mmCIF file of C-alpha atoms in Angstrom:
data_model
loop_
_atom_site.group_PDB
_atom_site.id
_atom_site.type_symbol
_atom_site.label_atom_id
_atom_site.label_comp_id
_atom_site.label_asym_id
_atom_site.label_seq_id
_atom_site.Cartn_x
_atom_site.Cartn_y
_atom_site.Cartn_z
ATOM 1 C CA HIS E 1 86.996 106.187 141.347
ATOM 2 C CA SER E 2 86.346 104.217 144.630
ATOM 3 C CA LYS E 3 82.465 104.386 143.824
ATOM 4 C CA TRP E 4 82.681 102.947 140.358
ATOM 5 C CA PRO E 5 82.601 99.157 141.112
ATOM 6 C CA VAL E 6 79.226 99.521 142.951
ATOM 7 C CA GLN E 7 76.157 101.357 142.730
ATOM 8 C CA SER E 8 74.562 103.808 145.430
ATOM 9 C CA ASN E 9 72.296 100.874 146.490
ATOM 10 C CA GLY E 10 75.587 98.767 147.097
ATOM 11 C CA GLN E 11 74.750 96.368 144.066
ATOM 12 C CA PRO E 12 77.739 95.573 141.954
ATOM 13 C CA ARG E 13 77.759 97.252 138.479
ATOM 14 C CA THR E 14 77.373 95.441 135.216
ATOM 15 C CA LYS E 15 80.224 95.551 132.718
ATOM 16 C CA GLU E 16 78.355 97.994 130.656
ATOM 17 C CA GLU E 17 77.444 100.301 133.772
ATOM 18 C CA LEU E 18 80.994 100.530 134.518
ATOM 19 C CA VAL E 19 82.262 101.243 130.999
ATOM 20 C CA SER E 20 79.743 104.185 130.892
ATOM 21 C CA ALA E 21 80.804 105.399 134.184
ATOM 22 C CA VAL E 22 84.580 105.383 132.863
ATOM 23 C CA CYS E 23 83.480 107.315 129.762
ATOM 24 C CA ASP E 24 81.582 109.589 131.623
ATOM 25 C CA ALA E 25 84.443 110.377 133.909
ATOM 26 C CA ILE E 26 86.759 110.909 130.851
ATOM 27 C CA GLN E 27 84.487 113.402 129.110
ATOM 28 C CA ASN E 28 84.120 115.405 132.310
ATOM 29 C CA VAL E 29 87.860 115.700 132.557
ATOM 30 C CA ALA E 30 88.698 116.002 128.849
ATOM 31 C CA GLN E 31 85.804 116.953 126.721
ATOM 32 C CA SER E 32 87.873 117.064 123.466
ATOM 33 C CA GLU E 33 88.593 113.462 123.846
ATOM 34 C CA GLU E 34 86.485 110.667 122.737
ATOM 35 C CA CYS E 35 85.615 107.414 124.683
ATOM 36 C CA THR E 36 85.409 104.156 122.539
ATOM 37 C CA PRO E 37 84.665 100.945 124.592
ATOM 38 C CA GLU E 38 85.737 97.852 122.865
ATOM 39 C CA GLU E 39 87.655 94.479 123.393
ATOM 40 C CA PRO E 40 91.486 94.995 123.158
ATOM 41 C CA ILE E 41 91.987 91.848 120.584
ATOM 42 C CA GLY E 42 88.972 92.618 118.374
ATOM 43 C CA GLY E 43 89.693 96.333 118.363
ATOM 44 C CA ARG E 44 93.346 95.628 117.303
ATOM 45 C CA PHE E 45 92.346 92.873 114.744
ATOM 46 C CA ASN E 46 90.043 95.279 113.011
ATOM 47 C CA ASP E 47 92.603 98.017 112.912
ATOM 48 C CA MET E 48 95.071 95.598 111.196
ATOM 49 C CA LEU E 49 92.720 94.157 108.708
ATOM 50 C CA GLN E 50 90.384 97.061 107.858
ATOM 51 C CA GLY E 51 92.205 100.159 109.284
ATOM 52 C CA SER E 52 89.325 101.063 111.551
ATOM 53 C CA ARG E 53 88.487 99.696 114.892
ATOM 54 C CA ALA E 54 84.664 100.372 114.323
ATOM 55 C CA ASP E 55 82.120 97.668 113.874
ATOM 56 C CA VAL E 56 81.078 99.165 110.591
ATOM 57 C CA ALA E 57 83.148 101.730 108.804
ATOM 58 C CA LEU E 58 81.512 104.023 105.814
ATOM 59 C CA ARG E 59 84.300 105.338 103.646
ATOM 60 C CA ILE E 60 83.443 108.110 101.256
ATOM 61 C CA PHE E 61 85.789 108.656 98.381
ATOM 62 C CA GLY E 62 86.106 111.816 96.272
ATOM 63 C CA PRO E 63 88.602 114.679 95.065
ATOM 64 C CA ASP E 64 87.024 117.527 96.997
ATOM 65 C CA LEU E 65 87.883 117.730 100.621
ATOM 66 C CA ASP E 66 85.407 120.254 101.618
ATOM 67 C CA LYS E 67 82.611 118.191 99.941
ATOM 68 C CA LEU E 68 83.975 114.940 101.842
ATOM 69 C CA THR E 69 83.849 116.687 104.872
ATOM 70 C CA GLU E 70 80.116 117.615 104.409
ATOM 71 C CA LEU E 71 79.196 114.309 103.139
ATOM 72 C CA THR E 72 80.886 112.546 105.928
ATOM 73 C CA ALA E 73 78.997 114.781 108.445
ATOM 74 C CA LYS E 74 75.679 113.943 106.763
ATOM 75 C CA ALA E 75 76.373 110.257 106.960
ATOM 76 C CA ARG E 76 77.015 110.417 110.592
ATOM 77 C CA GLU E 77 73.785 112.129 111.274
ATOM 78 C CA ILE E 78 71.709 109.541 109.120
ATOM 79 C CA MET E 79 73.746 106.295 110.834
ATOM 80 C CA GLY E 80 73.161 108.061 114.186
ATOM 81 C CA SER E 81 69.612 107.841 113.899
ATOM 82 C CA ILE E 82 69.364 104.086 113.227
ATOM 83 C CA ARG E 83 68.310 101.528 116.069
ATOM 84 C CA GLY E 84 71.183 99.846 117.558
ATOM 85 C CA VAL E 85 73.960 102.341 117.120
ATOM 86 C CA ASP E 86 75.704 103.392 120.289
ATOM 87 C CA GLU E 87 78.254 105.679 118.840
ATOM 88 C CA VAL E 88 79.138 107.135 115.678
ATOM 89 C CA GLN E 89 82.603 108.662 115.311
ATOM 90 C CA GLU E 90 84.823 110.159 112.424
ATOM 91 C CA ASP E 91 87.982 108.758 111.796
ATOM 92 C CA HIS E 92 90.541 111.120 113.385
ATOM 93 C CA LEU E 93 93.287 109.759 111.773
ATOM 94 C CA MET E 94 92.037 109.562 108.328
ATOM 95 C CA THR E 95 89.094 111.906 107.860
ATOM 96 C CA PRO E 96 90.241 115.364 106.386
ATOM 97 C CA ARG E 97 89.918 117.981 109.152
ATOM 98 C CA PRO E 98 90.697 121.728 109.172
ATOM 99 C CA GLY E 99 93.303 122.967 111.652
ATOM 100 C CA THR E 100 95.033 126.077 112.831
ATOM 101 C CA VAL E 101 98.639 126.454 111.373
ATOM 102 C CA ILE E 102 101.230 129.211 111.388
ATOM 103 C CA GLU E 103 102.177 129.886 108.094
ATOM 104 C CA PHE E 104 105.495 132.016 107.121
ATOM 105 C CA ARG E 105 105.363 134.491 104.270
ATOM 106 C CA PRO E 106 108.778 135.687 103.306
ATOM 107 C CA ASP E 107 109.232 139.033 102.121
ATOM 108 C CA LYS E 108 111.218 139.161 98.442
ATOM 109 C CA GLN E 109 112.852 142.492 99.009
ATOM 110 C CA LYS E 110 113.708 142.173 102.511
ATOM 111 C CA LEU E 111 115.556 138.736 101.637
ATOM 112 C CA ASP E 112 117.415 140.434 98.731
ATOM 113 C CA SER E 113 118.494 143.163 100.683
ATOM 114 C CA VAL E 114 120.517 140.908 103.113
ATOM 115 C CA ASP E 115 121.382 138.485 100.208
ATOM 116 C CA LEU E 116 119.364 135.748 101.578
ATOM 117 C CA HIS E 117 117.530 132.923 99.468
ATOM 118 C CA VAL E 118 114.058 131.695 100.374
ATOM 119 C CA ASN E 119 115.611 128.149 100.646
ATOM 120 C CA ASP E 120 118.053 129.231 103.211
ATOM 121 C CA VAL E 121 115.199 130.818 105.324
ATOM 122 C CA GLU E 122 113.393 127.512 104.681
ATOM 123 C CA GLN E 123 116.265 125.247 105.827
ATOM 124 C CA ALA E 124 117.099 127.314 108.928
ATOM 125 C CA LEU E 125 113.358 127.503 110.089
ATOM 126 C CA GLU E 126 113.013 123.541 109.595
ATOM 127 C CA THR E 127 116.098 123.053 111.655
ATOM 128 C CA ALA E 128 114.669 125.330 114.513
ATOM 129 C CA MET E 129 111.380 123.922 114.602
ATOM 130 C CA VAL E 130 111.803 120.320 113.547
ATOM 131 C CA GLY E 131 115.341 119.677 114.233
ATOM 132 C CA GLN E 132 118.284 118.384 112.335
ATOM 133 C CA ASN E 133 120.426 115.073 113.224
ATOM 134 C CA VAL E 134 123.928 116.194 113.702
ATOM 135 C CA GLY E 135 125.222 112.989 115.084
ATOM 136 C CA TYR E 136 124.727 109.951 117.365
ATOM 137 C CA TYR E 137 125.112 108.867 120.992
ATOM 138 C CA TYR E 138 125.924 105.228 121.957
ATOM 139 C CA GLU E 139 125.399 103.397 125.196
ATOM 140 C CA GLN E 140 126.719 99.813 124.780
ATOM 141 C CA ASP E 141 124.804 98.461 121.870
ATOM 142 C CA LEU E 142 122.060 101.151 121.854
ATOM 143 C CA ARG E 143 122.122 104.301 119.472
ATOM 144 C CA PHE E 144 120.432 107.564 120.171
ATOM 145 C CA PRO E 145 120.053 110.458 117.648
ATOM 146 C CA ILE E 146 121.314 113.792 118.656
ATOM 147 C CA VAL E 147 118.917 116.720 117.353
ATOM 148 C CA LEU E 148 119.813 120.220 117.144
ATOM 149 C CA ARG E 149 116.446 122.639 117.529
ATOM 150 C CA ILE E 150 115.266 125.565 119.419
ATOM 151 C CA ALA E 151 113.971 124.887 122.789
ATOM 152 C CA SER E 152 110.599 124.413 123.237
ATOM 153 C CA PRO E 153 109.426 127.606 124.861
ATOM 154 C CA ALA E 154 110.739 129.481 122.041
ATOM 155 C CA ARG E 155 108.840 127.042 119.543
ATOM 156 C CA ASP E 156 105.605 127.142 121.317
ATOM 157 C CA SER E 157 105.196 130.935 121.018
ATOM 158 C CA ARG E 158 104.575 133.064 117.938
ATOM 159 C CA ALA E 159 107.030 135.851 119.553
ATOM 160 C CA GLY E 160 109.648 132.939 119.887
ATOM 161 C CA ILE E 161 109.221 131.792 116.212
ATOM 162 C CA GLU E 162 109.723 135.393 114.861
ATOM 163 C CA SER E 163 113.021 135.761 116.870
ATOM 164 C CA THR E 164 114.637 132.702 115.527
ATOM 165 C CA PRO E 165 117.870 133.520 114.305
ATOM 166 C CA ILE E 166 118.877 133.157 110.494
ATOM 167 C CA GLU E 167 122.590 133.190 109.573
ATOM 168 C CA LEU E 168 123.523 135.948 107.059
ATOM 169 C CA PRO E 169 125.920 135.049 104.301
ATOM 170 C CA GLY E 170 128.482 137.899 105.421
ATOM 171 C CA GLY E 171 128.313 136.767 109.254
ATOM 172 C CA GLY E 172 125.947 137.393 111.760
ATOM 173 C CA THR E 173 122.218 136.839 112.193
ATOM 174 C CA ILE E 174 118.961 138.472 111.774
ATOM 175 C CA ALA E 175 115.424 137.421 113.368
ATOM 176 C CA LEU E 176 112.994 135.531 111.174
ATOM 177 C CA GLY E 177 110.276 138.256 111.901
ATOM 178 C CA LYS E 178 112.282 140.693 109.997
ATOM 179 C CA LEU E 179 112.380 138.784 106.686
ATOM 180 C CA GLY E 180 108.551 138.371 106.254
ATOM 181 C CA HIS E 181 105.173 137.839 108.373
ATOM 182 C CA LEU E 182 103.663 135.050 110.304
ATOM 183 C CA GLU E 183 99.938 134.398 109.691
ATOM 184 C CA ASN E 184 97.636 131.958 111.531
ATOM 185 C CA THR E 185 95.634 130.279 108.680
ATOM 186 C CA THR E 186 93.100 127.293 108.649
ATOM 187 C CA GLU E 187 94.043 124.570 106.402
ATOM 188 C CA VAL E 188 93.236 120.858 106.124
ATOM 189 C CA ILE E 189 95.861 118.845 108.448
ATOM 190 C CA THR E 190 95.108 115.498 107.724
ATOM 191 C CA ILE E 191 94.008 113.644 104.312
ATOM 192 C CA GLY E 192 93.370 110.038 104.350
ATOM 193 C CA ARG E 193 94.288 108.098 100.827
ATOM 194 C CA ASN E 194 93.490 104.599 99.854
ATOM 195 C CA ASN E 195 95.192 103.361 96.556
ATOM 196 C CA GLY E 196 95.958 107.200 95.788
ATOM 197 C CA ARG E 197 92.166 108.184 96.423
ATOM 198 C CA ARG E 198 91.205 110.601 99.020
ATOM 199 C CA PHE E 199 88.710 109.430 101.522
ATOM 200 C CA ALA E 200 86.743 110.306 104.732
ATOM 201 C CA SER E 201 85.609 107.576 107.218
ATOM 202 C CA ALA E 202 82.956 107.584 109.824
ATOM 203 C CA GLY E 203 82.944 104.550 112.305
ATOM 204 C CA VAL E 204 79.747 102.941 114.018
ATOM 205 C CA PHE E 205 79.841 101.087 117.251
ATOM 206 C CA LEU E 206 76.717 99.095 117.759
ATOM 207 C CA LYS E 207 74.856 97.875 120.911
ATOM 208 C CA ASP E 208 72.339 94.988 121.174
ATOM 209 C CA ARG E 209 72.002 94.611 117.351
ATOM 210 C CA ASP E 210 73.595 92.311 114.644
ATOM 211 C CA LEU E 211 75.823 93.887 112.008
ATOM 212 C CA GLN E 212 74.079 92.394 108.995
ATOM 213 C CA SER E 213 70.767 93.949 109.609
ATOM 214 C CA PHE E 214 72.263 97.292 110.459
ATOM 215 C CA VAL E 215 74.434 97.600 107.369
ATOM 216 C CA ASP E 216 71.028 96.561 105.459
ATOM 217 C CA GLU E 217 69.131 99.315 106.838
ATOM 218 C CA ALA E 218 72.212 101.795 106.849
ATOM 219 C CA ARG E 219 72.499 100.979 103.289
ATOM 220 C CA GLN E 220 68.998 101.859 102.399
ATOM 221 C CA LYS E 221 69.143 105.250 104.305
ATOM 222 C CA ILE E 222 72.660 106.272 102.845
ATOM 223 C CA ASP E 223 71.293 105.623 99.444
ATOM 224 C CA ALA E 224 68.119 107.633 99.958
ATOM 225 C CA GLY E 225 69.487 110.512 102.205
ATOM 226 C CA LEU E 226 72.939 111.185 100.860
ATOM 227 C CA LYS E 227 73.363 112.133 97.291
ATOM 228 C CA LEU E 228 76.726 111.850 95.939
ATOM 229 C CA PRO E 229 78.148 114.153 93.262
ATOM 230 C CA PRO E 230 80.195 112.708 90.189
ATOM 231 C CA GLY E 231 83.203 111.453 90.945
ATOM 232 C CA PHE E 232 82.365 110.309 94.517
ATOM 233 C CA HIS E 233 81.560 106.628 95.663
ATOM 234 C CA LEU E 234 81.206 104.702 98.913
ATOM 235 C CA GLU E 235 82.782 101.493 100.661
ATOM 236 C CA TRP E 236 81.485 99.702 103.518
ATOM 237 C CA GLY E 237 84.081 98.403 105.816
ATOM 238 C CA GLY E 238 85.170 97.504 109.166
ATOM 239 C CA GLN E 239 84.224 94.281 111.202
ATOM 240 C CA PHE E 240 81.392 94.011 108.808
ATOM 241 C CA LYS E 241 83.746 93.351 106.020
ATOM 242 C CA ASN E 242 85.239 90.412 107.735
ATOM 243 C CA LEU E 243 81.809 89.119 108.448
ATOM 244 C CA ASP E 244 81.112 89.094 104.651
ATOM 245 C CA ARG E 245 84.437 87.415 103.912
ATOM 246 C CA ALA E 246 83.734 84.650 106.571
ATOM 247 C CA ARG E 247 80.284 84.317 105.257
ATOM 248 C CA ILE E 248 81.394 83.491 101.568
ATOM 249 C CA LYS E 249 83.958 81.164 102.844
ATOM 250 C CA LEU E 250 81.483 79.348 104.847
ATOM 251 C CA ALA E 251 78.906 79.333 101.915
ATOM 252 C CA THR E 252 81.756 77.599 100.020
ATOM 253 C CA ILE E 253 82.921 75.333 102.768
ATOM 254 C CA LEU E 254 79.559 74.160 104.366
ATOM 255 C CA PRO E 255 78.297 72.482 101.062
ATOM 256 C CA ILE E 256 81.272 70.510 100.452
ATOM 257 C CA THR E 257 81.463 69.624 104.281
ATOM 258 C CA LEU E 258 77.788 68.293 104.139
ATOM 259 C CA GLY E 259 78.572 66.484 100.864
ATOM 260 C CA LEU E 260 81.631 64.662 102.516
ATOM 261 C CA ILE E 261 79.522 63.786 105.416
ATOM 262 C CA PHE E 262 76.571 62.369 103.093
ATOM 263 C CA LEU E 263 79.057 60.270 101.445
ATOM 264 C CA ILE E 264 80.676 58.929 104.385
ATOM 265 C CA LEU E 265 77.038 57.920 105.759
ATOM 266 C CA PHE E 266 75.821 56.615 102.710
ATOM 267 C CA ARG E 267 79.088 54.218 102.484
ATOM 268 C CA THR E 268 78.389 53.154 106.114
ATOM 269 C CA PHE E 269 74.776 52.545 105.758
ATOM 270 C CA GLY E 270 74.491 51.629 102.086
ATOM 271 C CA SER E 271 70.917 53.327 102.224
ATOM 272 C CA ALA E 272 70.128 56.946 100.929
ATOM 273 C CA LYS E 273 66.949 56.874 102.933
ATOM 274 C CA GLN E 274 69.093 56.166 106.254
ATOM 275 C CA THR E 275 71.560 58.725 105.198
ATOM 276 C CA PHE E 276 68.959 61.485 104.913
ATOM 277 C CA LEU E 277 67.303 60.231 108.205
ATOM 278 C CA VAL E 278 70.757 60.719 110.009
ATOM 279 C CA LEU E 279 71.098 64.157 108.354
ATOM 280 C CA LEU E 280 67.540 65.165 109.967
ATOM 281 C CA CYS E 281 69.486 65.341 113.340
ATOM 282 C CA ILE E 282 71.066 68.608 112.139
ATOM 283 C CA PRO E 283 67.639 70.551 111.641
ATOM 284 C CA PHE E 284 66.535 69.002 114.981
ATOM 285 C CA GLY E 285 69.485 70.641 116.726
ATOM 286 C CA LEU E 286 69.320 73.954 114.962
ATOM 287 C CA THR E 287 65.777 74.378 116.414
ATOM 288 C CA GLY E 288 66.978 74.655 119.816
ATOM 289 C CA SER E 289 69.948 76.996 118.716
ATOM 290 C CA ILE E 290 67.596 79.579 117.268
ATOM 291 C CA PHE E 291 65.391 79.493 120.528
ATOM 292 C CA ALA E 292 68.451 79.798 122.704
ATOM 293 C CA LEU E 293 69.920 82.644 120.860
ATOM 294 C CA PHE E 294 66.308 84.519 120.854
ATOM 295 C CA PHE E 295 65.999 83.827 124.618
ATOM 296 C CA ARG E 296 69.483 85.316 125.361
ATOM 297 C CA GLY E 297 69.049 88.175 123.097
ATOM 298 C CA ILE E 298 72.162 87.353 121.406
ATOM 299 C CA SER E 299 72.408 88.077 117.658
ATOM 300 C CA PHE E 300 73.425 85.520 114.856
ATOM 301 C CA SER E 301 77.100 85.723 113.928
ATOM 302 C CA ILE E 302 80.096 84.028 112.638
ATOM 303 C CA SER E 303 80.864 82.423 115.834
ATOM 304 C CA ALA E 304 77.256 81.163 116.255
ATOM 305 C CA GLU E 305 77.546 79.753 112.838
ATOM 306 C CA ILE E 306 80.513 77.747 114.000
ATOM 307 C CA GLY E 307 78.593 76.657 116.918
ATOM 308 C CA CYS E 308 76.267 75.286 114.487
ATOM 309 C CA ILE E 309 79.040 73.257 112.733
ATOM 310 C CA ALA E 310 79.981 71.844 116.083
ATOM 311 C CA LEU E 311 76.460 71.281 117.131
ATOM 312 C CA ALA E 312 75.859 69.248 113.413
ATOM 313 C CA GLY E 313 78.691 66.946 114.246
ATOM 314 C CA ILE E 314 77.421 65.956 117.711
ATOM 315 C CA ALA E 315 73.841 65.509 116.229
ATOM 316 C CA VAL E 316 74.996 63.389 113.374
ATOM 317 C CA LEU E 317 77.096 61.240 115.666
ATOM 318 C CA ASN E 318 74.199 60.606 117.812
ATOM 319 C CA GLY E 319 72.128 59.923 115.059
ATOM 320 C CA THR E 320 74.564 57.547 113.600
ATOM 321 C CA VAL E 321 74.963 55.594 116.932
ATOM 322 C CA LEU E 322 71.232 54.949 116.946
ATOM 323 C CA VAL E 323 70.668 53.946 113.278
ATOM 324 C CA SER E 324 73.711 51.845 113.355
ATOM 325 C CA PHE E 325 72.434 49.817 116.336
ATOM 326 C CA PHE E 326 68.940 49.647 114.714
ATOM 327 C CA ASN E 327 70.386 47.935 111.952
ATOM 328 C CA GLN E 328 72.820 45.612 114.106
ATOM 329 C CA LEU E 329 69.738 44.299 115.820
ATOM 330 C CA ARG E 330 67.781 43.680 112.720
ATOM 331 C CA GLU E 331 70.820 41.789 111.342
ATOM 332 C CA GLU E 332 70.441 39.564 114.388
ATOM 333 C CA GLY E 333 66.891 38.562 113.640
ATOM 334 C CA HIS E 334 64.790 41.107 115.391
ATOM 335 C CA SER E 335 61.837 42.713 113.705
ATOM 336 C CA VAL E 336 61.842 46.742 112.820
ATOM 337 C CA LEU E 337 59.730 47.329 115.699
ATOM 338 C CA GLU E 338 61.818 45.340 118.383
ATOM 339 C CA ALA E 339 64.960 46.821 117.033
ATOM 340 C CA VAL E 340 63.605 50.372 117.391
ATOM 341 C CA GLU E 341 62.157 49.852 120.933
ATOM 342 C CA ARG E 342 65.432 47.796 122.346
ATOM 343 C CA GLY E 343 67.948 50.136 120.368
ATOM 344 C CA ALA E 344 66.286 53.320 121.914
ATOM 345 C CA LEU E 345 66.125 52.030 125.208
ATOM 346 C CA THR E 346 69.897 50.473 125.042
ATOM 347 C CA ARG E 347 71.343 53.639 123.504
ATOM 348 C CA LEU E 348 69.564 56.031 125.643
ATOM 349 C CA ARG E 349 72.389 56.292 128.005
ATOM 350 C CA PRO E 350 75.366 56.702 125.511
ATOM 351 C CA VAL E 351 73.174 59.403 123.473
ATOM 352 C CA LEU E 352 72.312 61.322 126.795
ATOM 353 C CA MET E 353 76.018 61.199 128.126
ATOM 354 C CA THR E 354 77.478 62.532 124.702
ATOM 355 C CA ALA E 355 74.965 65.452 124.782
ATOM 356 C CA LEU E 356 75.562 66.059 128.751
ATOM 357 C CA VAL E 357 79.537 66.061 128.478
ATOM 358 C CA ALA E 358 79.551 68.232 125.496
ATOM 359 C CA GLY E 359 76.905 70.467 127.067
ATOM 360 C CA ILE E 360 78.994 70.928 130.280
ATOM 361 C CA GLY E 361 82.096 71.567 128.483
ATOM 362 C CA PHE E 362 80.479 74.507 126.678
ATOM 363 C CA LEU E 363 78.521 76.087 129.783
ATOM 364 C CA PRO E 364 81.657 78.230 130.980
ATOM 365 C CA MET E 365 81.864 79.827 127.685
ATOM 366 C CA ALA E 366 78.120 80.513 127.737
ATOM 367 C CA LEU E 367 78.418 82.441 130.951
ATOM 368 C CA ASN E 368 81.538 84.103 130.188
ATOM 369 C CA THR E 369 81.566 87.859 130.662
ATOM 370 C CA GLY E 370 85.208 88.943 130.370
ATOM 371 C CA THR E 371 87.559 89.343 127.611
ATOM 372 C CA GLY E 372 86.396 87.126 124.384
ATOM 373 C CA ALA E 373 82.736 86.776 125.480
ATOM 374 C CA GLU E 374 81.408 88.343 122.560
ATOM 375 C CA VAL E 375 82.862 85.328 120.536
ATOM 376 C CA GLN E 376 82.590 82.515 123.054
ATOM 377 C CA ARG E 377 78.779 83.190 124.180
ATOM 378 C CA PRO E 378 76.986 82.903 120.812
ATOM 379 C CA LEU E 379 79.158 79.894 119.871
ATOM 380 C CA ALA E 380 78.341 77.996 123.260
ATOM 381 C CA THR E 381 74.671 79.284 123.364
ATOM 382 C CA VAL E 382 74.183 77.546 119.835
ATOM 383 C CA VAL E 383 75.787 74.487 120.958
ATOM 384 C CA ILE E 384 74.067 74.038 124.375
ATOM 385 C CA GLY E 385 70.546 75.083 123.101
ATOM 386 C CA GLY E 386 70.902 72.902 120.130
ATOM 387 C CA LEU E 387 72.117 69.634 122.187
ATOM 388 C CA VAL E 388 68.665 69.918 124.360
ATOM 389 C CA THR E 389 66.463 69.564 121.154
ATOM 390 C CA ALA E 390 68.936 67.428 119.350
ATOM 391 C CA THR E 391 68.880 64.885 122.021
ATOM 392 C CA PHE E 392 65.133 64.939 122.635
ATOM 393 C CA LEU E 393 64.158 64.695 118.989
ATOM 394 C CA THR E 394 66.755 62.291 118.205
ATOM 395 C CA LEU E 395 65.594 59.681 120.956
ATOM 396 C CA LEU E 396 61.985 60.092 120.186
ATOM 397 C CA VAL E 397 61.363 61.366 116.663
ATOM 398 C CA LEU E 398 64.480 59.649 114.771
ATOM 399 C CA PRO E 399 63.192 55.963 116.096
ATOM 400 C CA SER E 400 59.662 56.679 114.744
ATOM 401 C CA LEU E 401 60.855 57.878 111.424
ATOM 402 C CA TYR E 402 63.044 54.703 111.242
ATOM 403 C CA LEU E 403 60.229 52.644 112.139
ATOM 404 C CA TRP E 404 57.814 54.221 109.449
ATOM 405 C CA MET E 405 60.374 54.413 106.702
ATOM 406 C CA GLU E 406 61.734 50.795 107.122
ATOM 407 C CA ASP E 407 58.195 49.250 107.366
ATOM 408 C CA ARG E 408 56.790 51.303 104.557
ATOM 409 C CA TYR E 409 59.590 50.672 102.264
#
């Protein structure tokens, strides 16, 4: 629509406003359709890894289809009342849902009167409705199947189905409707299975809330408000499951990485206290990262955690530059106080340039609003915010701590 890019006052729409306008337009035209705004890459990866495009997916496993449908509806109601939920949807491909089907019930006496077997009628009906491959058409190196079936107008009406011709053993045909009767029945038309178990799924899309806090609250409310019969159980998935896996990996990798950094610094300085002094630059930077995320209203995520790792490297580098230069000046005969004063002033420009270059490099990512912004913005915000406090505290607090430690010990 020509009015979508701008508001009535002529101001440009934000991304959220434009997406909301598109979804409203789709709902007005096709009320039975659902609109799910998401980034294409993130949605595709969620679909491939977890079988769901939602941020959080709740799967309920159990043998009874009617009970599964009831429990899923109750779960959607509970999760929809939680703060930060943008939309709650059922999984249209995996959730059991009733549908109207046309069922043919053959009359045994009528079949016997024309010497037909029920299998003959089923095969003829399948050919008429679904089609049967009778050959192939070749066009250069392309092969196209030739399918024989009744034309669409006859297949789309009940009268057309009843008039489907069934071949008789002695020659001639008879209409399908004369061999039985058609009924409109309601049956479950989709049944989702995982490892041979039936399940129903509900997907939650979040807005302005982090995954971990939502899942913690949702688990408490689901456990309190959803009573599962024997033989039923729950599983949480979606993007949240990827978050859990990444957190477990980082919980293993981070201690190993910090341990290796400690060993390298200890080998460089030959002093445990100076090694710990340099490692103090990491919490210096994390302070600014937390404040930056808070002021921008960005939730802590895996990308933000990766940004903390990048920030830690820069902070340790600056701390190493200062402490190494202090030691070098002391080896040249300067006192601890002289080494700290001269070293802090001499290394002021290199430390500032290191932080400035890194900060400017991450600035476009921090301001990005296009594709991939949900990953880039937390990472860049953590690095830029952390560099501000890390640089400031490294230049002021680190020299003071070095002077206090070396004079005292």
